[in-house]
Coordinates of C-alpha atoms in Angstrom, one line a residue:
Chain A
X1 CA 35.7 -73.3 39.4
X2 CA 37.2 -70.1 38.3
X3 CA 36.3 -68.5 41.6
X4 CA 39.8 -67.3 42.6
X5 CA 40.6 -64.7 40.0
X6 CA 40.1 -61.0 40.5
X7 CA 36.9 -59.3 39.1
X8 CA 36.6 -57.5 35.8
X9 CA 37.0 -53.8 36.3
X10 CA 33.7 -52.1 36.7
X11 CA 32.6 -50.2 33.6
X12 CA 31.8 -46.9 35.2
X13 CA 30.4 -45.4 32.0
X14 CA 27.7 -48.1 32.1
X15 CA 26.7 -47.2 35.7
X16 CA 25.3 -43.8 36.7
X17 CA 28.0 -41.3 37.7
X18 CA 27.9 -40.1 41.3
X19 CA 27.1 -36.4 40.4
X20 CA 23.8 -36.2 38.5
X21 CA 22.2 -32.7 39.1
X22 CA 18.8 -33.7 37.7
X23 CA 18.5 -36.1 40.7
X24 CA 19.0 -33.4 43.3
X25 CA 19.9 -35.5 46.3
X26 CA 23.0 -36.6 44.5
X27 CA 24.5 -33.1 44.4
X28 CA 25.6 -33.1 48.0
X29 CA 26.1 -36.8 48.3
X30 CA 28.5 -37.4 45.4
X31 CA 32.2 -37.7 46.0
X32 CA 34.2 -35.2 43.9
X33 CA 37.7 -36.6 44.1
X34 CA 38.4 -39.5 41.7
X35 CA 37.9 -42.9 43.2
X36 CA 41.2 -44.6 44.0
X37 CA 41.6 -47.6 41.7
X38 CA 42.6 -50.7 43.6
X39 CA 43.4 -54.2 42.4
X40 CA 41.1 -56.6 44.2
X41 CA 42.6 -58.0 47.3
X42 CA 41.3 -60.8 49.5
X43 CA 39.3 -58.2 51.3
X44 CA 37.1 -57.6 48.2
X45 CA 37.3 -61.0 46.7
X46 CA 35.7 -62.7 49.7
X47 CA 32.2 -62.1 51.0
X48 CA 29.6 -63.4 53.4
X49 CA 27.5 -66.5 52.5
X50 CA 23.9 -66.8 53.4
X51 CA 22.4 -70.2 54.1
X52 CA 19.1 -71.4 52.6
X53 CA 18.2 -72.1 56.3
X54 CA 18.0 -68.4 56.9
X55 CA 15.1 -68.0 54.5
X56 CA 11.5 -68.7 55.6
X57 CA 8.9 -70.4 53.5
X58 CA 7.0 -67.2 52.8
X59 CA 10.0 -64.9 52.3
X60 CA 9.6 -64.9 48.5
X61 CA 5.8 -64.4 48.7
X62 CA 4.9 -60.8 49.2
X63 CA 1.2 -61.6 48.6
X64 CA 1.2 -63.7 51.8
X65 CA 4.1 -62.7 54.0
X66 CA 2.4 -59.7 55.6
X67 CA -1.3 -60.5 54.9
X68 CA -3.5 -60.4 58.0
X69 CA -7.1 -59.8 57.1
X70 CA -7.1 -60.8 53.5
X71 CA -5.0 -60.6 50.3
X72 CA -3.3 -57.4 49.3
X73 CA -4.9 -55.3 46.6
X74 CA -3.5 -54.9 43.1
X75 CA -2.3 -56.8 40.0
X76 CA -0.7 -60.1 41.1
X77 CA 2.6 -60.8 39.4
X78 CA 5.5 -63.3 39.4
X79 CA 9.0 -61.9 39.0
X80 CA 11.6 -64.5 38.0
X81 CA 15.0 -64.7 36.3
X82 CA 18.6 -65.7 36.8
X83 CA 21.6 -64.2 38.4
X84 CA 24.6 -64.6 36.1
X85 CA 28.0 -63.1 36.0
X86 CA 29.6 -61.3 33.1
X87 CA 30.9 -64.6 31.7
X88 CA 27.2 -65.7 31.5
X89 CA 27.8 -68.3 34.3
X90 CA 25.0 -68.8 36.8
X91 CA 25.6 -67.4 40.3
X92 CA 24.1 -70.0 42.7
X93 CA 23.5 -69.1 46.4
X94 CA 23.1 -65.4 45.7
X95 CA 21.0 -63.6 48.3
X96 CA 18.4 -61.3 46.7
X97 CA 16.4 -58.8 48.8
X98 CA 13.6 -56.8 47.3
X99 CA 11.4 -54.0 48.5
X100 CA 8.7 -51.9 46.8
X101 CA 5.6 -49.6 47.2
X102 CA 2.1 -51.1 47.2
X103 CA -0.3 -51.0 44.2
X104 CA -1.2 -47.4 45.1
X105 CA 2.5 -46.3 45.1
X106 CA 2.8 -46.0 48.9
X107 CA 5.7 -47.4 50.9
X108 CA 5.2 -48.9 54.4
X109 CA 7.6 -46.4 56.1
X110 CA 7.2 -43.9 58.8
X111 CA 8.8 -41.1 56.7
X112 CA 6.6 -41.8 53.7
X113 CA 4.3 -38.8 53.0
X114 CA 2.4 -39.7 49.8
X115 CA -1.3 -39.6 50.4
X116 CA -2.1 -42.9 48.7
X117 CA -3.4 -45.4 51.3
X118 CA -1.4 -48.1 53.0
X119 CA -2.5 -51.6 52.2
X120 CA -3.1 -53.4 55.5
X121 CA -2.1 -56.7 53.9
X122 CA 1.1 -55.7 52.2
X123 CA 4.5 -55.2 53.8
X124 CA 6.5 -54.6 50.6
X125 CA 9.6 -56.7 51.3
X126 CA 10.9 -60.1 50.5
X127 CA 14.0 -62.2 49.9
X128 CA 15.2 -65.4 48.3
X129 CA 18.4 -67.3 47.4
X130 CA 19.3 -68.4 43.9
X131 CA 19.4 -72.2 43.2
X132 CA 22.2 -74.2 41.6
X133 CA 21.4 -72.7 38.2
X134 CA 21.3 -69.2 39.5
X135 CA 17.5 -69.0 39.2
X136 CA 15.1 -67.1 41.5
X137 CA 11.5 -66.2 41.6
X138 CA 9.0 -64.4 43.9
X139 CA 5.4 -63.4 43.9
X140 CA 4.1 -59.9 44.6
X141 CA 1.7 -57.1 43.7
X142 CA 2.7 -54.8 40.9
X143 CA 3.8 -51.6 42.6
X144 CA 2.2 -48.3 41.6
X145 CA 4.0 -45.1 40.4
X146 CA 4.3 -42.3 42.9
X147 CA 5.2 -38.6 43.1
X148 CA 8.4 -37.6 44.8
X149 CA 9.9 -34.2 45.9
X150 CA 12.6 -33.7 43.3
X151 CA 11.1 -31.4 40.7
X152 CA 7.8 -29.8 41.4
X153 CA 6.0 -32.6 39.5
X154 CA 8.4 -35.6 39.3
X155 CA 7.0 -39.1 39.4
X156 CA 8.8 -42.4 39.8
X157 CA 7.8 -45.2 37.4
X158 CA 6.6 -48.4 38.9
X159 CA 9.7 -50.3 40.2
X160 CA 11.1 -52.9 42.6
X161 CA 14.4 -52.4 44.4
X162 CA 16.9 -55.2 44.5
X163 CA 19.8 -55.8 46.7
X164 CA 22.2 -58.5 45.5
X165 CA 24.9 -60.5 47.3
X166 CA 27.0 -62.6 45.0
X167 CA 30.1 -64.4 46.0
X168 CA 32.3 -61.5 46.9
X169 CA 32.0 -58.1 48.5
X170 CA 33.3 -56.7 45.1
X171 CA 30.0 -57.9 43.5
X172 CA 27.7 -56.1 46.0
X173 CA 25.0 -54.3 44.0
X174 CA 21.8 -52.4 44.6
X175 CA 19.6 -51.7 41.6
X176 CA 15.9 -51.2 40.5
X177 CA 13.7 -53.2 38.2
X178 CA 11.2 -51.4 35.9
X179 CA 8.3 -52.8 33.9
X180 CA 8.2 -53.3 30.1
X181 CA 5.9 -50.8 28.3
X182 CA 5.9 -48.1 31.1
X183 CA 6.2 -44.7 29.4
X184 CA 7.2 -43.1 32.7
X185 CA 10.6 -44.9 32.7
X186 CA 11.9 -42.4 30.2
X187 CA 10.7 -39.4 32.2
X188 CA 12.3 -40.3 35.5
X189 CA 15.3 -38.3 36.8
X190 CA 16.7 -41.3 38.6
X191 CA 16.5 -43.6 35.6
X192 CA 18.2 -40.9 33.5
X193 CA 21.2 -40.9 35.8
X194 CA 22.2 -43.9 33.6
X195 CA 23.9 -42.4 30.6
X196 CA 23.4 -45.3 28.1
X197 CA 20.0 -46.3 26.8
X198 CA 21.0 -49.9 26.5
X199 CA 22.0 -49.9 30.1
X200 CA 18.5 -48.6 31.1
X201 CA 17.0 -51.3 28.9
X202 CA 18.9 -53.9 31.0
X203 CA 16.7 -52.8 34.0
X204 CA 13.4 -53.3 32.2
X205 CA 11.8 -56.6 33.0
X206 CA 10.1 -58.3 30.0
X207 CA 6.4 -59.1 30.3
X208 CA 6.2 -62.9 29.8
X209 CA 2.8 -64.1 28.8
X210 CA 4.0 -67.6 28.4
X211 CA 4.9 -67.9 32.0
X212 CA 1.8 -66.1 33.4
X213 CA -0.3 -68.2 35.7
X214 CA -3.8 -68.3 34.0
X215 CA -6.5 -66.5 36.0
X216 CA -3.9 -65.6 38.7
X217 CA -0.8 -63.7 37.9
X218 CA 1.2 -62.1 35.1
X219 CA 4.9 -62.9 34.9
X220 CA 7.9 -60.6 34.4
X221 CA 11.4 -61.9 33.6
X222 CA 14.4 -60.0 35.1
X223 CA 17.9 -61.4 34.8
X224 CA 20.6 -59.8 36.9
X225 CA 24.3 -59.7 35.9
X226 CA 27.0 -59.4 38.5
X227 CA 30.7 -58.8 37.8
X228 CA 32.7 -61.6 36.2
X229 CA 36.0 -63.0 37.3
X230 CA 39.1 -63.3 35.3
X231 CA 40.3 -66.8 34.6
X232 CA 43.3 -67.9 36.7
X233 CA 46.0 -69.4 34.6
X234 CA 46.5 -72.7 36.4
X235 CA 49.4 -75.0 35.3
X236 CA 48.9 -75.4 31.6
X237 CA 45.3 -74.3 31.2
X238 CA 43.0 -71.4 32.0
X239 CA 41.1 -72.4 35.1
X240 CA 37.4 -72.5 34.5
X241 CA 37.6 -72.3 30.7
Chain B
X1 CA 35.9 -62.4 11.3
X2 CA 36.8 -61.5 14.9
X3 CA 35.5 -63.9 17.5
X4 CA 33.1 -62.5 20.0
X5 CA 33.9 -62.8 23.7
X6 CA 30.3 -63.4 24.7
X7 CA 30.5 -61.3 27.8
X8 CA 27.5 -59.7 29.4
X9 CA 27.3 -56.3 30.9
X10 CA 27.0 -55.8 34.7
X11 CA 23.5 -54.8 35.7
X12 CA 23.6 -51.0 36.2
X13 CA 23.4 -49.7 39.7
X14 CA 20.5 -47.5 40.9
X15 CA 20.2 -45.6 44.1
X16 CA 19.0 -47.5 47.2
X17 CA 16.5 -44.7 47.8
X18 CA 15.3 -43.4 51.1
X19 CA 13.6 -46.7 52.1
X20 CA 16.4 -49.2 51.7
X21 CA 15.7 -50.4 55.3
X22 CA 12.3 -51.8 54.2
X23 CA 14.1 -54.5 52.3
X24 CA 17.3 -54.9 54.3
X25 CA 16.3 -54.4 57.9
X26 CA 12.5 -54.7 57.9
X27 CA 12.1 -55.3 61.6
X28 CA 14.2 -52.3 62.4
X29 CA 12.0 -50.3 59.9
X30 CA 8.9 -51.4 61.8
X31 CA 7.7 -54.1 59.4
X32 CA 7.3 -56.8 62.0
X33 CA 6.4 -60.4 61.4
X34 CA 7.7 -60.9 57.9
X35 CA 11.0 -62.5 59.1
X36 CA 12.2 -63.3 62.6
X37 CA 15.4 -61.3 62.6
X38 CA 17.2 -58.8 60.4
X39 CA 20.5 -60.0 58.9
X40 CA 23.8 -58.5 59.9
X41 CA 22.8 -56.7 63.1
X42 CA 25.2 -58.8 65.2
X43 CA 28.8 -59.8 64.4
X44 CA 30.0 -61.2 67.6
X45 CA 28.9 -63.7 70.3
X46 CA 30.2 -64.7 73.7
X47 CA 32.7 -67.2 72.1
X48 CA 34.1 -64.8 69.4
X49 CA 37.9 -64.6 69.7
X50 CA 39.8 -61.3 69.7
X51 CA 39.7 -57.8 71.1
X52 CA 36.2 -56.4 71.4
X53 CA 35.8 -53.0 69.9
X54 CA 33.1 -50.6 69.0
X55 CA 33.2 -48.9 65.6
X56 CA 30.9 -45.9 65.2
X57 CA 30.6 -42.8 63.1
X58 CA 28.4 -40.7 60.9
X59 CA 28.2 -40.1 57.2
X60 CA 28.3 -36.4 56.3
X61 CA 27.1 -34.8 53.1
X62 CA 28.7 -31.9 51.2
X63 CA 26.9 -29.5 53.5
X64 CA 28.2 -31.2 56.6
X65 CA 24.8 -32.6 57.5
X66 CA 24.7 -36.3 58.7
X67 CA 22.8 -38.7 56.4
X68 CA 19.8 -40.1 58.3
X69 CA 18.7 -42.7 55.7
X70 CA 21.9 -44.5 54.9
X71 CA 22.7 -48.2 55.2
X72 CA 26.3 -49.2 56.2
X73 CA 27.7 -52.7 55.7
X74 CA 31.1 -53.8 56.9
X75 CA 33.2 -56.9 56.0
X76 CA 36.4 -57.8 57.8
X77 CA 38.8 -60.5 58.7
X78 CA 38.7 -62.2 62.2
X79 CA 41.2 -61.5 64.9
X80 CA 43.7 -63.9 63.2
X81 CA 43.3 -62.2 59.8
X82 CA 41.0 -64.9 58.2
X83 CA 37.8 -64.2 56.3
X84 CA 34.6 -66.2 57.0
X85 CA 34.1 -67.0 53.4
X86 CA 34.4 -70.1 51.2
X87 CA 36.9 -68.1 49.1
X88 CA 39.2 -68.0 52.1
X89 CA 41.9 -70.7 51.3
X90 CA 44.5 -69.8 54.0
X91 CA 42.7 -71.5 56.9
X92 CA 39.4 -71.6 58.7
X93 CA 38.1 -68.4 60.2
X94 CA 36.6 -68.2 63.7
X95 CA 33.2 -69.9 63.3
X96 CA 31.8 -67.6 66.0
X97 CA 32.6 -64.5 64.0
X98 CA 30.4 -63.5 61.1
X99 CA 32.8 -61.0 59.6
X100 CA 29.9 -59.2 58.0
X101 CA 27.7 -56.6 59.6
X102 CA 24.9 -54.3 58.5
X103 CA 23.5 -51.4 60.3
X104 CA 21.1 -48.5 59.4
X105 CA 22.3 -45.2 60.6
X106 CA 20.1 -43.8 63.5
X107 CA 17.2 -41.9 62.0
X108 CA 17.7 -39.0 64.4
X109 CA 21.4 -38.7 65.0
X110 CA 22.7 -40.3 61.8
X111 CA 25.2 -42.4 63.8
X112 CA 26.0 -46.0 63.0
X113 CA 27.5 -48.5 65.5
X114 CA 29.1 -51.9 65.2
X115 CA 30.3 -54.1 68.0
X116 CA 33.0 -56.2 66.5
X117 CA 36.6 -57.4 67.0
X118 CA 39.8 -55.9 65.8
X119 CA 40.8 -57.7 62.6
X120 CA 44.2 -59.3 62.0
X121 CA 46.3 -58.4 59.1
X122 CA 45.7 -59.9 55.7
X123 CA 48.0 -60.0 52.6
X124 CA 48.0 -57.7 49.6
X125 CA 48.1 -59.4 46.2
X126 CA 51.9 -59.6 46.2
X127 CA 52.1 -61.1 49.7
X128 CA 53.0 -58.0 51.7
X129 CA 50.8 -57.6 54.7
X130 CA 48.1 -54.9 54.7
X131 CA 47.4 -53.0 57.9
X132 CA 44.3 -54.2 59.8
X133 CA 41.3 -52.7 58.2
X134 CA 37.5 -53.0 57.9
X135 CA 35.9 -52.7 54.5
X136 CA 32.9 -50.4 54.3
X137 CA 30.1 -50.2 51.8
X138 CA 27.6 -47.4 51.9
X139 CA 24.3 -46.8 50.1
X140 CA 21.6 -44.2 50.6
X141 CA 19.2 -42.0 48.7
X142 CA 21.3 -39.8 46.3
X143 CA 24.2 -42.3 46.1
X144 CA 23.9 -43.7 42.6
X145 CA 26.3 -46.5 43.1
X146 CA 27.4 -48.0 46.5
X147 CA 30.6 -46.5 47.9
X148 CA 33.5 -48.7 48.9
X149 CA 36.0 -47.5 51.5
X150 CA 38.2 -48.8 54.3
X151 CA 38.7 -47.9 58.0
X152 CA 42.1 -48.2 59.4
X153 CA 43.1 -48.0 63.1
X154 CA 45.0 -45.1 64.5
X155 CA 46.9 -47.2 67.0
X156 CA 48.4 -49.3 64.2
X157 CA 50.9 -46.7 63.2
X158 CA 53.7 -49.0 62.0
X159 CA 51.4 -51.3 60.2
X160 CA 49.7 -48.4 58.5
X161 CA 53.0 -47.0 57.5
X162 CA 53.8 -50.1 55.5
X163 CA 50.3 -50.9 54.2
X164 CA 50.5 -51.2 50.4
X165 CA 47.0 -49.8 49.9
X166 CA 47.6 -46.7 52.0
X167 CA 50.9 -46.3 50.1
X168 CA 48.9 -46.1 46.9
X169 CA 47.3 -42.8 47.9
X170 CA 49.3 -40.2 46.2
X171 CA 47.8 -37.3 48.1
X172 CA 49.2 -38.0 51.5
X173 CA 47.0 -35.3 53.1
X174 CA 44.0 -37.6 52.4
X175 CA 45.3 -40.7 54.2
X176 CA 44.0 -39.5 57.6
X177 CA 40.4 -39.7 56.1
X178 CA 40.7 -43.5 56.4
X179 CA 42.2 -43.7 59.9
X180 CA 39.9 -43.8 62.9
X181 CA 41.1 -42.5 66.3
X182 CA 40.8 -44.7 69.3
X183 CA 39.1 -43.8 72.6
X184 CA 37.3 -45.7 75.3
X185 CA 33.5 -45.6 75.7
X186 CA 31.7 -47.5 78.5
X187 CA 34.9 -49.6 79.0
X188 CA 35.1 -50.6 75.3
X189 CA 37.8 -49.5 72.9
X190 CA 35.9 -47.3 70.5
X191 CA 37.0 -46.1 67.0
X192 CA 35.2 -43.2 65.5
X193 CA 35.1 -43.3 61.7
X194 CA 33.2 -40.4 60.2
X195 CA 32.8 -40.6 56.4
X196 CA 32.7 -37.4 54.4
X197 CA 31.1 -37.6 51.0
X198 CA 32.5 -34.3 49.8
X199 CA 34.6 -31.3 50.9
X200 CA 38.2 -30.7 51.8
X201 CA 38.3 -33.8 54.0
X202 CA 36.3 -36.1 51.6
X203 CA 37.0 -39.7 52.5
X204 CA 39.0 -41.7 50.0
X205 CA 36.6 -44.0 48.1
X206 CA 37.9 -47.0 46.1
X207 CA 37.2 -48.3 42.6
X208 CA 37.8 -51.9 43.3

């Protein structure tokens, strides 16, 4: 296992910068001093571990985990993929948490003000842990787009939020998954905080007809890449290579 | 022909948005019955070793207004300076100490609070000891990529003075942005760590 080396430096030109005026909330919430570059220490190279025991049987089933009087409304989908590191090695035991709006584009949150209705059978949150090959999957309802108070008429494309714990605090990541073919992706001020088109495309899940469940659910494939670790030269070989 | 390295690119970060608590602390957000308890709300139990402390503070934007939709996570060594992680090879950490905590800021006051223990010292990459510290990670609406910082302890003056990470900060006037003053609140030693996202006293954030 090459799990002891420090992590590759984060490519900050691939991630969105902190200050992105088209996304207005970032203006007052973006640090202006340069970040202090720091070699990874043990404080960043370690991280919490989450046991499979912490996960309940319905935690990766958003169609059933909040349903009370029936099934939630909307297109049923399966989202699946792998968590890999930048060396293309699978990341087993990664905790993924996800949250989303319902099919009408409404979040279950007391501060949500969009007039689309709440779905009484949809909570909008789930979680899972990757298996030994780094694989994960969950079942949900495809979220709807919704308007938000940024510009006068800004809308978010359909998306699912992901929070990812890999093996170290340095790998901690929150991101959003978008859906193949959605024209609204390219009009969104939050998506466009990402400077590189290829980086945006990395967030667009592919529609996978082959893995759709006939007469039940469409499938979308979304692989997630966490930071890779440098190999540690160990005696006369590169550990992990 | 030059060989290709075959490396992938890290998945780009996106803002956690205003509703990060739906997915990370659903019970706290009022979504009951999906799972029994939210992760990370408690770090310590009755058997945890070390000095009990309270760490609290607010996250202030460039206008001086506290964020009310942020999520704060902390990661720290136990009282002996060991991390509760499989990557920790120096010894076995206190099994009664999680080392990781997660708290939403209060929706009205913007304050976060962690009951934890004071961490021991852990080594820098060259073996010198760093001063006791807690690693912070902050996400919220408007923060495009999670912010890493550290909290140090004001009553650790000599350790802080020799900490190789604090020594890396060229602008010495910024060092105090990482050091939390100590007081006593309800009999518990309490460190207040306000995090400023912008302005003259902007907290030092790390690119790790």
